[in-house]
C-alpha positions as protocol buffer text, in pm:
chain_id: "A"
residue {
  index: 1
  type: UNK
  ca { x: 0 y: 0 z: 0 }
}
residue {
  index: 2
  type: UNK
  ca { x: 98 y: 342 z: -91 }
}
residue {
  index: 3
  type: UNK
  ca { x: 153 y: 562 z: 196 }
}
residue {
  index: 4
  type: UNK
  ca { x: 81 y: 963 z: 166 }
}
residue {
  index: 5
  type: UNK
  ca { x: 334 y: 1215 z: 220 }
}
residue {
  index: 6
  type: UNK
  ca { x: 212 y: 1490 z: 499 }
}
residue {
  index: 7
  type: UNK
  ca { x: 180 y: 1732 z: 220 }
}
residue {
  index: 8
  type: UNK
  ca { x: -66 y: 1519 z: 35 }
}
residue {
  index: 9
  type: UNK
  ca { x: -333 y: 1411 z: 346 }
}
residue {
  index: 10
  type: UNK
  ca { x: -670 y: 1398 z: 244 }
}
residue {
  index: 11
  type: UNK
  ca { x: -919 y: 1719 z: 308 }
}
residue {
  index: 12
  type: UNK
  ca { x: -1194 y: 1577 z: 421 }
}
residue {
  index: 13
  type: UNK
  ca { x: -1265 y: 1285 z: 651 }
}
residue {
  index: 14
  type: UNK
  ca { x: -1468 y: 1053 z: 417 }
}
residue {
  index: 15
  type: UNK
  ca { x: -1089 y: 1049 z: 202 }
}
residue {
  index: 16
  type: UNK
  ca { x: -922 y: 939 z: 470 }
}
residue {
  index: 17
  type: UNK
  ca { x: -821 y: 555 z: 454 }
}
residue {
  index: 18
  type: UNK
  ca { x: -997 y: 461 z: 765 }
}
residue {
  index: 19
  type: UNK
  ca { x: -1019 y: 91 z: 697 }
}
residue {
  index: 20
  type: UNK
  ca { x: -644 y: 81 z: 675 }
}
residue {
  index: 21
  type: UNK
  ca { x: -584 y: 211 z: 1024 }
}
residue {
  index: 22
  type: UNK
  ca { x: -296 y: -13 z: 1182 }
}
residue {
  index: 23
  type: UNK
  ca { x: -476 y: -73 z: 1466 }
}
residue {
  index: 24
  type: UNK
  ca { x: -206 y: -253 z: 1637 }
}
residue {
  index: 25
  type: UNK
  ca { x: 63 y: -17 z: 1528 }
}
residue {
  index: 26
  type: UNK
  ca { x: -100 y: 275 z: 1716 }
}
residue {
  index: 27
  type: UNK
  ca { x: -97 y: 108 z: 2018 }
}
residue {
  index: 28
  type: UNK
  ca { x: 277 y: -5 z: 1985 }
}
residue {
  index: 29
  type: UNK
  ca { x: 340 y: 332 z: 1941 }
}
residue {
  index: 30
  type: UNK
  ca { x: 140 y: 545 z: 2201 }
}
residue {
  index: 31
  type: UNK
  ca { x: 18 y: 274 z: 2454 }
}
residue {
  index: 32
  type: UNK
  ca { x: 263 y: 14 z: 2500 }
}
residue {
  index: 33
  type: UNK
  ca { x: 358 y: 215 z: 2829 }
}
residue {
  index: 34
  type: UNK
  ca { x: 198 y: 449 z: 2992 }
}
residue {
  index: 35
  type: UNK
  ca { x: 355 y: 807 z: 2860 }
}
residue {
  index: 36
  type: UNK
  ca { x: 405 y: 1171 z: 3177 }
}
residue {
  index: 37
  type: UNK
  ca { x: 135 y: 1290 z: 2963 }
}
residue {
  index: 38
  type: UNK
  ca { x: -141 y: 1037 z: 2949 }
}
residue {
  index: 39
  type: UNK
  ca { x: -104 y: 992 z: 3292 }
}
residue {
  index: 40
  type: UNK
  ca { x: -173 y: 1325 z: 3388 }
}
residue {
  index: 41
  type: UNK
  ca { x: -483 y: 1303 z: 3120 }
}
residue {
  index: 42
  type: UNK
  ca { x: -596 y: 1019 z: 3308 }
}
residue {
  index: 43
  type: UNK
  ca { x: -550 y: 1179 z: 3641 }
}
residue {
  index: 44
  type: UNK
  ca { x: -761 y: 1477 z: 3549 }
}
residue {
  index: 45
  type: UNK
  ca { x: -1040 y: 1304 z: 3405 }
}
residue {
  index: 46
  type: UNK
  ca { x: -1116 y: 1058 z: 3677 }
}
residue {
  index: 47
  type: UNK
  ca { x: -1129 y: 1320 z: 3892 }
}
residue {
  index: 48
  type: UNK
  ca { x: -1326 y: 1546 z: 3734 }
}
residue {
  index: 49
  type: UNK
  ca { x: -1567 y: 1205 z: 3670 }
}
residue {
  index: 50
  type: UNK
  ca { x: -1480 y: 1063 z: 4044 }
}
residue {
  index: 51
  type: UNK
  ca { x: -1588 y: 1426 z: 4197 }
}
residue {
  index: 52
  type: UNK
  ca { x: -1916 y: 1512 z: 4011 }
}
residue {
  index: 53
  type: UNK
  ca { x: -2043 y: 1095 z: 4071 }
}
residue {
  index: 54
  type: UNK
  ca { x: -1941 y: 1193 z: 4462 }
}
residue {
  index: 55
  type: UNK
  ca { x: -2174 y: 1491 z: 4472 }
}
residue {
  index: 56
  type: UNK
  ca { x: -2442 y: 1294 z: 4262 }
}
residue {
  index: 57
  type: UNK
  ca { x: -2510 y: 955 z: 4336 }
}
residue {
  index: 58
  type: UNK
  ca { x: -2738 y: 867 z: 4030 }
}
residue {
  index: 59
  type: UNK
  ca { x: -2909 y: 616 z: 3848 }
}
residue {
  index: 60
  type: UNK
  ca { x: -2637 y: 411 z: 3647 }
}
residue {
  index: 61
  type: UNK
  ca { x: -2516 y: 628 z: 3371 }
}
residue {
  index: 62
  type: UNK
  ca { x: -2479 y: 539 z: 2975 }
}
residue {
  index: 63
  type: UNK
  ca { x: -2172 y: 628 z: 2858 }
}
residue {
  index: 64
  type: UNK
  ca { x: -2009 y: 683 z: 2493 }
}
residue {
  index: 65
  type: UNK
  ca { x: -1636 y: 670 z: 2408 }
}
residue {
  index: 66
  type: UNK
  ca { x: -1623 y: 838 z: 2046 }
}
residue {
  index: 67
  type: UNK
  ca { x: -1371 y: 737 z: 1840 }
}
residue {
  index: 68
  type: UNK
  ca { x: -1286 y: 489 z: 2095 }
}
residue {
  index: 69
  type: UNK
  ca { x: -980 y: 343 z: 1840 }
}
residue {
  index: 70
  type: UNK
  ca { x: -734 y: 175 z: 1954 }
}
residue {
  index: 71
  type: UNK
  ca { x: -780 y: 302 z: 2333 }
}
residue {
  index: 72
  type: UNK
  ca { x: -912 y: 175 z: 2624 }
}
residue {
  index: 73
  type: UNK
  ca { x: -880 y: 439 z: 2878 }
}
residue {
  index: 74
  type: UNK
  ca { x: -1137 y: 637 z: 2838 }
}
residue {
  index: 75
  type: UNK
  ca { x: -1380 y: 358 z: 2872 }
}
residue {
  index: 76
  type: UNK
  ca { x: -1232 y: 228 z: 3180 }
}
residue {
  index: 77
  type: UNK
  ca { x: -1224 y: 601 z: 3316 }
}
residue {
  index: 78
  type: UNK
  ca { x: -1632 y: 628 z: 3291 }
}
residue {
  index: 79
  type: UNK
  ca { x: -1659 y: 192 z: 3391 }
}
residue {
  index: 80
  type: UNK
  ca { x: -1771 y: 237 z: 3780 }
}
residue {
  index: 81
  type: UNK
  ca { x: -2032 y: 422 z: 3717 }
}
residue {
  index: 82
  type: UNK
  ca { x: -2210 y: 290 z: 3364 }
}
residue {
  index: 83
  type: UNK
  ca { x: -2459 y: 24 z: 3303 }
}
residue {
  index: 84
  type: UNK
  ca { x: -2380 y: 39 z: 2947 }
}
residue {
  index: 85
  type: UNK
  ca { x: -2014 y: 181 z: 2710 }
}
residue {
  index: 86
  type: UNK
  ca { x: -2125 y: 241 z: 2321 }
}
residue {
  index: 87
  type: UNK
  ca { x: -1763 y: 213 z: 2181 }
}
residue {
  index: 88
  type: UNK
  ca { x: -1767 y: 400 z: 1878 }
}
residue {
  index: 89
  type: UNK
  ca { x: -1487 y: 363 z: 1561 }
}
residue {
  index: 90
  type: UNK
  ca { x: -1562 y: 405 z: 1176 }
}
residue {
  index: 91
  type: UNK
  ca { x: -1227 y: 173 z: 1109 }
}
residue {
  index: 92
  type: UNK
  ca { x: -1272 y: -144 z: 1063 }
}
residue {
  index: 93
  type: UNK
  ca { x: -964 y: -282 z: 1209 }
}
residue {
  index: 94
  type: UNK
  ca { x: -999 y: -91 z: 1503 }
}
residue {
  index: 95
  type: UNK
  ca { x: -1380 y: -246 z: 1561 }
}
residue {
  index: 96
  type: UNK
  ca { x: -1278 y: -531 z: 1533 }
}
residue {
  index: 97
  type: UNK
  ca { x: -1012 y: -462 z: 1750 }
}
residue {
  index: 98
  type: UNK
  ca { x: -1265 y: -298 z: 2065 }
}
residue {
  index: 99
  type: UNK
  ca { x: -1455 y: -620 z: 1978 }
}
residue {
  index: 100
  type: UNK
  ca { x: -1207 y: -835 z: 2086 }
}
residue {
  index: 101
  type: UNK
  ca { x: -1071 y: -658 z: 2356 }
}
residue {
  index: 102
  type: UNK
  ca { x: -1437 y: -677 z: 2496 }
}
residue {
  index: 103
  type: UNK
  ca { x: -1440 y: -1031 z: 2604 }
}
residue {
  index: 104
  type: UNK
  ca { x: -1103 y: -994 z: 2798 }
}
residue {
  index: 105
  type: UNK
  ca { x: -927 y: -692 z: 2729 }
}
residue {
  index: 106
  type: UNK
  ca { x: -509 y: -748 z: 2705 }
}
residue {
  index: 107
  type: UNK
  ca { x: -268 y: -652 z: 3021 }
}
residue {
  index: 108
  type: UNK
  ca { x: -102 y: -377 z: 2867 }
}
residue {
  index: 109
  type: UNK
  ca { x: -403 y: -165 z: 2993 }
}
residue {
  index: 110
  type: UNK
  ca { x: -358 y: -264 z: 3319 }
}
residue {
  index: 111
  type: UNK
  ca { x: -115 y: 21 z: 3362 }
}
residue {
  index: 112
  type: UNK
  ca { x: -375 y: 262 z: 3285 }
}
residue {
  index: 113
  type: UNK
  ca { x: -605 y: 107 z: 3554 }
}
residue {
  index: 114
  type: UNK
  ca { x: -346 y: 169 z: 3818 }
}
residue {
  index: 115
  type: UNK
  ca { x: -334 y: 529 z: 3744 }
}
residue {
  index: 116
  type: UNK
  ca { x: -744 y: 518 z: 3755 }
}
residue {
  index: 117
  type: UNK
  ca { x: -749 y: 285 z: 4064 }
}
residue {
  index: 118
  type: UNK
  ca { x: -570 y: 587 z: 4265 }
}
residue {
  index: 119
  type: UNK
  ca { x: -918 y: 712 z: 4370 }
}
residue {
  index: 120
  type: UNK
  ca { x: -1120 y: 499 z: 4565 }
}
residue {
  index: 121
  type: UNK
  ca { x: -1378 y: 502 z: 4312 }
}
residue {
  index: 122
  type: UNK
  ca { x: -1195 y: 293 z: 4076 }
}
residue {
  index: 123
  type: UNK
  ca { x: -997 y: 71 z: 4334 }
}
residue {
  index: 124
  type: UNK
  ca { x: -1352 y: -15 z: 4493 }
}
residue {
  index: 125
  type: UNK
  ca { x: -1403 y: -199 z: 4109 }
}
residue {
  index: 126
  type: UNK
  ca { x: -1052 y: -353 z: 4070 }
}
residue {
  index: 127
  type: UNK
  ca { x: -1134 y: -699 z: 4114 }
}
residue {
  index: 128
  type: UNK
  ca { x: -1469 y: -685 z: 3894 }
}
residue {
  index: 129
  type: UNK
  ca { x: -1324 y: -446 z: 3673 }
}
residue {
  index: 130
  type: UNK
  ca { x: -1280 y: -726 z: 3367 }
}
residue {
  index: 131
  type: UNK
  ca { x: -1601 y: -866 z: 3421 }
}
residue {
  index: 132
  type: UNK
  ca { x: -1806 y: -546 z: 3443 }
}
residue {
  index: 133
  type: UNK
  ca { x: -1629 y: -423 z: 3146 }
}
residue {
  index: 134
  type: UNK
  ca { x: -1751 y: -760 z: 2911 }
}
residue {
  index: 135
  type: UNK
  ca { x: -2096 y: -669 z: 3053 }
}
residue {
  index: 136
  type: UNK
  ca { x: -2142 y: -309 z: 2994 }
}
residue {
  index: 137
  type: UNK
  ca { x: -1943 y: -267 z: 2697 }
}
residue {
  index: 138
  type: UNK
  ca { x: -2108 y: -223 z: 2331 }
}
residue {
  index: 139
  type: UNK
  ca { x: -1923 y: -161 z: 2017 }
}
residue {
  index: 140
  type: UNK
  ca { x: -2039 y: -33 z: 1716 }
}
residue {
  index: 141
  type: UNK
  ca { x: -1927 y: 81 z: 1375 }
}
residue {
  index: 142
  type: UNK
  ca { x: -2026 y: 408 z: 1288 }
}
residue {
  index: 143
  type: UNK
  ca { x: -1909 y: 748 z: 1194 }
}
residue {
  index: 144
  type: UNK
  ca { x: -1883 y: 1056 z: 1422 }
}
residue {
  index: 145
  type: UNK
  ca { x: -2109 y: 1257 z: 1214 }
}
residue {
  index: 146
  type: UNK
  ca { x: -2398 y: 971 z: 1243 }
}
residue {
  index: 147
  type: UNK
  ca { x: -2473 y: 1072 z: 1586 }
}
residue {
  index: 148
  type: UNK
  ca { x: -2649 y: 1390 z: 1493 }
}
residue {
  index: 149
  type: UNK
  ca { x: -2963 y: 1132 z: 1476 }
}
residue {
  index: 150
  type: UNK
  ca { x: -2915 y: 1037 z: 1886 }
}
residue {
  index: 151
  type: UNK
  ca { x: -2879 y: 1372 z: 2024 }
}
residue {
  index: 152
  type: UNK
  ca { x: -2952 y: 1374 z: 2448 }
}
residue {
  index: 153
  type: UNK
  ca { x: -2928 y: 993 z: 2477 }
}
residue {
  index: 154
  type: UNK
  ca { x: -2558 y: 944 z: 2632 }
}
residue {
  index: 155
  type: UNK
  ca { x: -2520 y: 1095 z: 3032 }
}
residue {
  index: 156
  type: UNK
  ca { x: -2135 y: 1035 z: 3009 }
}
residue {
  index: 157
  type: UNK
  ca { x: -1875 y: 1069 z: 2743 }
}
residue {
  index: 158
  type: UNK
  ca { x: -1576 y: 1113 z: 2613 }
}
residue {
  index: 159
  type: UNK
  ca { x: -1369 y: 1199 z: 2301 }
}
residue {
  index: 160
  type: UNK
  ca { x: -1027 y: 1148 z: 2286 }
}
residue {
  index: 161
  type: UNK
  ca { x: -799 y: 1290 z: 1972 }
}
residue {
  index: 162
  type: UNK
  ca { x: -1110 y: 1227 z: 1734 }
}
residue {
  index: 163
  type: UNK
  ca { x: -1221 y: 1582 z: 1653 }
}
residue {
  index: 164
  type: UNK
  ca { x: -884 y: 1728 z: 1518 }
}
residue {
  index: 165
  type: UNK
  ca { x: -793 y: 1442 z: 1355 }
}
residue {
  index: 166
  type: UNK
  ca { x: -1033 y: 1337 z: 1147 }
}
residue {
  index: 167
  type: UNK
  ca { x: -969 y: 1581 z: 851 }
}
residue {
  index: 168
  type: UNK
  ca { x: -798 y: 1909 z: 704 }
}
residue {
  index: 169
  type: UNK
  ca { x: -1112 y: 2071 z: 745 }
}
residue {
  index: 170
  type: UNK
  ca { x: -1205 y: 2314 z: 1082 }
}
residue {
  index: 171
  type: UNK
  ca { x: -1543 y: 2310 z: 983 }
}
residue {
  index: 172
  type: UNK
  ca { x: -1544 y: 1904 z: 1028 }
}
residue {
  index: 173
  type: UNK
  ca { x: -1376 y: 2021 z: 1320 }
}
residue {
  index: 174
  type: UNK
  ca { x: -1664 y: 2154 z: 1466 }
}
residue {
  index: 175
  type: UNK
  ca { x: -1887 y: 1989 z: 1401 }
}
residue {
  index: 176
  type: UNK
  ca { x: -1779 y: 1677 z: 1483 }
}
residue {
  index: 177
  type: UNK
  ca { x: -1743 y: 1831 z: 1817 }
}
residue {
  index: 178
  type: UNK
  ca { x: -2095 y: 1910 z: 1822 }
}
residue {
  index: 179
  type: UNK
  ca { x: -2205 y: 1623 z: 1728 }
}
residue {
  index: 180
  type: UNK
  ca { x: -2023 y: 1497 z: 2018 }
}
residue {
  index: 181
  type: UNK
  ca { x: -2186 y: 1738 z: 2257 }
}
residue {
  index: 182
  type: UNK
  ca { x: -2525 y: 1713 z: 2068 }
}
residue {
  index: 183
  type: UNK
  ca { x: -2581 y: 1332 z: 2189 }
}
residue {
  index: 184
  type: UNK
  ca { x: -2507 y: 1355 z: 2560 }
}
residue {
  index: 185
  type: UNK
  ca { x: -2786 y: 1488 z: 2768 }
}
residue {
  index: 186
  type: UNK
  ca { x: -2820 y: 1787 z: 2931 }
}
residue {
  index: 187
  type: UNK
  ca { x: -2606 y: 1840 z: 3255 }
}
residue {
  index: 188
  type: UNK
  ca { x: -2403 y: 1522 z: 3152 }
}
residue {
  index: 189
  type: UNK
  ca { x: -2034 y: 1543 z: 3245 }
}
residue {
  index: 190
  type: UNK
  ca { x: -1751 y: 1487 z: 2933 }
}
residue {
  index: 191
  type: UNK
  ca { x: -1388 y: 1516 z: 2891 }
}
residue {
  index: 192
  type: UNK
  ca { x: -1214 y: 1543 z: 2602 }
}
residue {
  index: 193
  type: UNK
  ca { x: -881 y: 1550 z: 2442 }
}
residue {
  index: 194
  type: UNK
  ca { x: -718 y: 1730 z: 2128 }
}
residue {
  index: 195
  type: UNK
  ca { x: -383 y: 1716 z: 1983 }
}
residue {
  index: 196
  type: UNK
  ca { x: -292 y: 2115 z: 1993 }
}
residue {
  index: 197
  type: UNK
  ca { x: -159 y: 2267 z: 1629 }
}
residue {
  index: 198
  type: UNK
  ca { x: -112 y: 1916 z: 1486 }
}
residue {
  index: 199
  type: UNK
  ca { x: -14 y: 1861 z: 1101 }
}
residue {
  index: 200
  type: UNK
  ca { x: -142 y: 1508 z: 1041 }
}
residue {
  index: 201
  type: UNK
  ca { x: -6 y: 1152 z: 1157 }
}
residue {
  index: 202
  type: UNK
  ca { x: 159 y: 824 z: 1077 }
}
residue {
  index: 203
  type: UNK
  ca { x: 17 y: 476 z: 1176 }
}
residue {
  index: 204
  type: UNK
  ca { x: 224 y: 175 z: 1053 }
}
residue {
  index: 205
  type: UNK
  ca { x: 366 y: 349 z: 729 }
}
residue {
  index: 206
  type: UNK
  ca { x: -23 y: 518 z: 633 }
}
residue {
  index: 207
  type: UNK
  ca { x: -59 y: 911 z: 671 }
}
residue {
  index: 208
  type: UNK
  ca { x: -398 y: 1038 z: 830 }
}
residue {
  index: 209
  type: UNK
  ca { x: -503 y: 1391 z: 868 }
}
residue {
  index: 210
  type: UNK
  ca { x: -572 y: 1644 z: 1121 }
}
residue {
  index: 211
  type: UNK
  ca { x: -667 y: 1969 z: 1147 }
}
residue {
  index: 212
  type: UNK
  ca { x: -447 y: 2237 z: 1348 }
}
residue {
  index: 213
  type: UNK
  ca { x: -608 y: 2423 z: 1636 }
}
residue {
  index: 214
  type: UNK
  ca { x: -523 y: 2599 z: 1917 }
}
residue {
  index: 215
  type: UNK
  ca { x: -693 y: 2597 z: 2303 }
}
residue {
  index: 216
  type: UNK
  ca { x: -863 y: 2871 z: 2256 }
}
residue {
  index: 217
  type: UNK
  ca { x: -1006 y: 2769 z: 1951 }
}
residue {
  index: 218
  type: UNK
  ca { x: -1094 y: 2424 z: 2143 }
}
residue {
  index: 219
  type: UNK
  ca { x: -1291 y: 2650 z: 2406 }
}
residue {
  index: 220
  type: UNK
  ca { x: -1428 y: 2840 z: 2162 }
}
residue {
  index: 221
  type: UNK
  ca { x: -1604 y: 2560 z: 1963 }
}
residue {
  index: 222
  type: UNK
  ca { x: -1715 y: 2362 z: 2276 }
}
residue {
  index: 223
  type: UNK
  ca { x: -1810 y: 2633 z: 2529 }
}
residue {
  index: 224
  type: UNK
  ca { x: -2169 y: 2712 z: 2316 }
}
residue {
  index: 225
  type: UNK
  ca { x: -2237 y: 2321 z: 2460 }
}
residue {
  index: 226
  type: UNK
  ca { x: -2142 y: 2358 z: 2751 }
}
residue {
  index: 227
  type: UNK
  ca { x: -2276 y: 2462 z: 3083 }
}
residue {
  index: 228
  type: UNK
  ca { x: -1942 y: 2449 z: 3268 }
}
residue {
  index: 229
  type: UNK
  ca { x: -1622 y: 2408 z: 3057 }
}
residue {
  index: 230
  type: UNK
  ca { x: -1219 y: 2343 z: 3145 }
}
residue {
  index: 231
  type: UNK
  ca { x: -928 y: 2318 z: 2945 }
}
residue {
  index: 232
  type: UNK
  ca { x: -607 y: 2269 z: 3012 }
}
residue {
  index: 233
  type: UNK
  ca { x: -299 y: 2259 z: 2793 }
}
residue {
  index: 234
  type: UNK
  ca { x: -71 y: 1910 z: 2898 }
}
residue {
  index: 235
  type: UNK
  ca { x: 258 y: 1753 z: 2751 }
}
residue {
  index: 236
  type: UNK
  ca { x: 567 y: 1920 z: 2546 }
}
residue {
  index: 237
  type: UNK
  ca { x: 579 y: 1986 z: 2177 }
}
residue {
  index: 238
  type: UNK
  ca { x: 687 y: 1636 z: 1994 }
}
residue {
  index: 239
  type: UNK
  ca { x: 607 y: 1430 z: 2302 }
}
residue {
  index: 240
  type: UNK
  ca { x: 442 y: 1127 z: 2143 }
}
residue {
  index: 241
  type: UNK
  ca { x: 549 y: 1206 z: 1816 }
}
residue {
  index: 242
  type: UNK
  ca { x: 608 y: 1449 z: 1559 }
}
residue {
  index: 243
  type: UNK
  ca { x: 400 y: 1710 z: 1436 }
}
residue {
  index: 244
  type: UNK
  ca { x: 200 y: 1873 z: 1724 }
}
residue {
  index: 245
  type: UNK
  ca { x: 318 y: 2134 z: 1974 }
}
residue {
  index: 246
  type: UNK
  ca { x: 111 y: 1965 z: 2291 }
}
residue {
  index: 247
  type: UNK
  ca { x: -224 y: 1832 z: 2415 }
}
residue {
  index: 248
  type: UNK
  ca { x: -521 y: 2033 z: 2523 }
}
residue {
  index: 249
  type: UNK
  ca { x: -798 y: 1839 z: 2818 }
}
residue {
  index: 250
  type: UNK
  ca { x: -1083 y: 1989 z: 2814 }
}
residue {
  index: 251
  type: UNK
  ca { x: -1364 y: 1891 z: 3145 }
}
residue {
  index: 252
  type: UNK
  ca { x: -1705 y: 2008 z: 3154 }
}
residue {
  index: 253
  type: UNK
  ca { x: -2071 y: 1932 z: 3143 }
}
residue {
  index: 254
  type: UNK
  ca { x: -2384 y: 1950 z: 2852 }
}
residue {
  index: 255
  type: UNK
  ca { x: -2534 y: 2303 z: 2918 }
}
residue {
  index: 256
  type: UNK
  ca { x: -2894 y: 2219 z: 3045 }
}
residue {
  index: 257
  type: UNK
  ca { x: -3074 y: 2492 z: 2809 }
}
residue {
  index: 258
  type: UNK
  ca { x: -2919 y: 2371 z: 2470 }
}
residue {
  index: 259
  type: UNK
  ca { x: -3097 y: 2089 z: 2301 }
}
């Protein structure tokens, strides 16, 4: 196969070579140990989820990992508190992939657990936490932009370096984020993650595209959603890999008047 030189990435997402996504490459790559920088992702999303499930003790939520890919982490960050993960990838090889990893997901995200299992939440689940994830998890096949038919019917979810790099384009850009926003239900808490100024990426020889923005334009294009809204910038330019100047978290909750 061909691969695509930086200067040559597709536009738009629907030209990007999604079904040739080196599923296993990526996770070589970024996830075979636990990078300074995801942990401290990690760290602030469980406790932004950790802290609002302490102050409301709810019915079981329904959570969505968009873009879910070739990581786990966000899923296990929202597990203590879901009767039911919708995994969501458009690749094929990373579907089948999150299927797989469903039934007994492999050790090398035990390392991301520990980080997790640092607030009592999470260490109250470590035991169960394999078992609860085969029952709760769902994975499904689907583009980003198909969930502007679901809007309100997630109460938890995440997005995790899907938004930005997905295309050239800023105005897939946003909306993919709103179509992110758009299907969680009003007051529902989210993190997200974007790779800050990036010019596209390489999994296992294949170029993919992104689109380059900055945190304010991240706040910007989510903070209309939003009732409460946090970002933080995280990492060093180059950290992971070429092409990006850092990572941008961003914590907050649906706005309640916005449908």
């Amino acid at each position: 196969m061909e691969s695509r030189s930086p200067g040559e990435l597709p536009r738009r997402n629907a030209d990007a070579p999604w079904d040739h996504f080196d599923t296993r490459a990526y996770i070589e790559h970024n996830y075979r140990s636990v990078s300074d920088v995801d942990a401290e992702i990690i760290s602030i999303v469980r406790d932004h989820f950790a802290d609002h499930f302490s102050r409301n003790p709810e019915r079981p939520a329904r959570g969505i990992d968009v873009g879910a890919g070739a990581n786990l982490y966000p899923a296990l960050a929202m597990l203590p508190w879901c009767e039911r993960i919708t995994l969501l990838d458009r690749s094929r090889n990373n579907y089948r992939y999150l299927r797989e990893q469903r039934d007994g997901y492999d050790p090398v995200w035990d390392q991301f657990w520990d980080i997790l299992s640092r607030h009592r939440a999470y260490a109250a689940l470590t035991h169960e936490r394999r078992e609860k994830f085969r029952q709760v998890v769902r994975v499904e096949q689907n583009d980003l932009f198909s969930l502007t038919d679901r809007q309100g019917r997630w109460s938890l979810g995440t997005m995790f370096f899907v938004a930005e790099s997905l295309s050239t384009s800023y105005e897939e850009f946003q909306h993919g984020v709103e179509c992110f926003l758009r299907a969680l239900a009003p007051g529902a808490p989210f993190a997200a993650a974007f790779m800050e100024h990036s010019r596209g990426y390489e999994v296992g020889g294949q170029w993919f595209p992104a689109c380059d923005v900055s945190e304010s334009q991240v706040y910007d294009c989510m903070a209309g959603w939003s009732g409460k809204l946090e970002t933080r910038h995280v990492g060093r330019p180059n950290e992971v890999r070429a092409g990006y100047t850092g990572m941008i978290v961003a914590c907050g909750f649906r706005d309640l008047g916005i449908s």
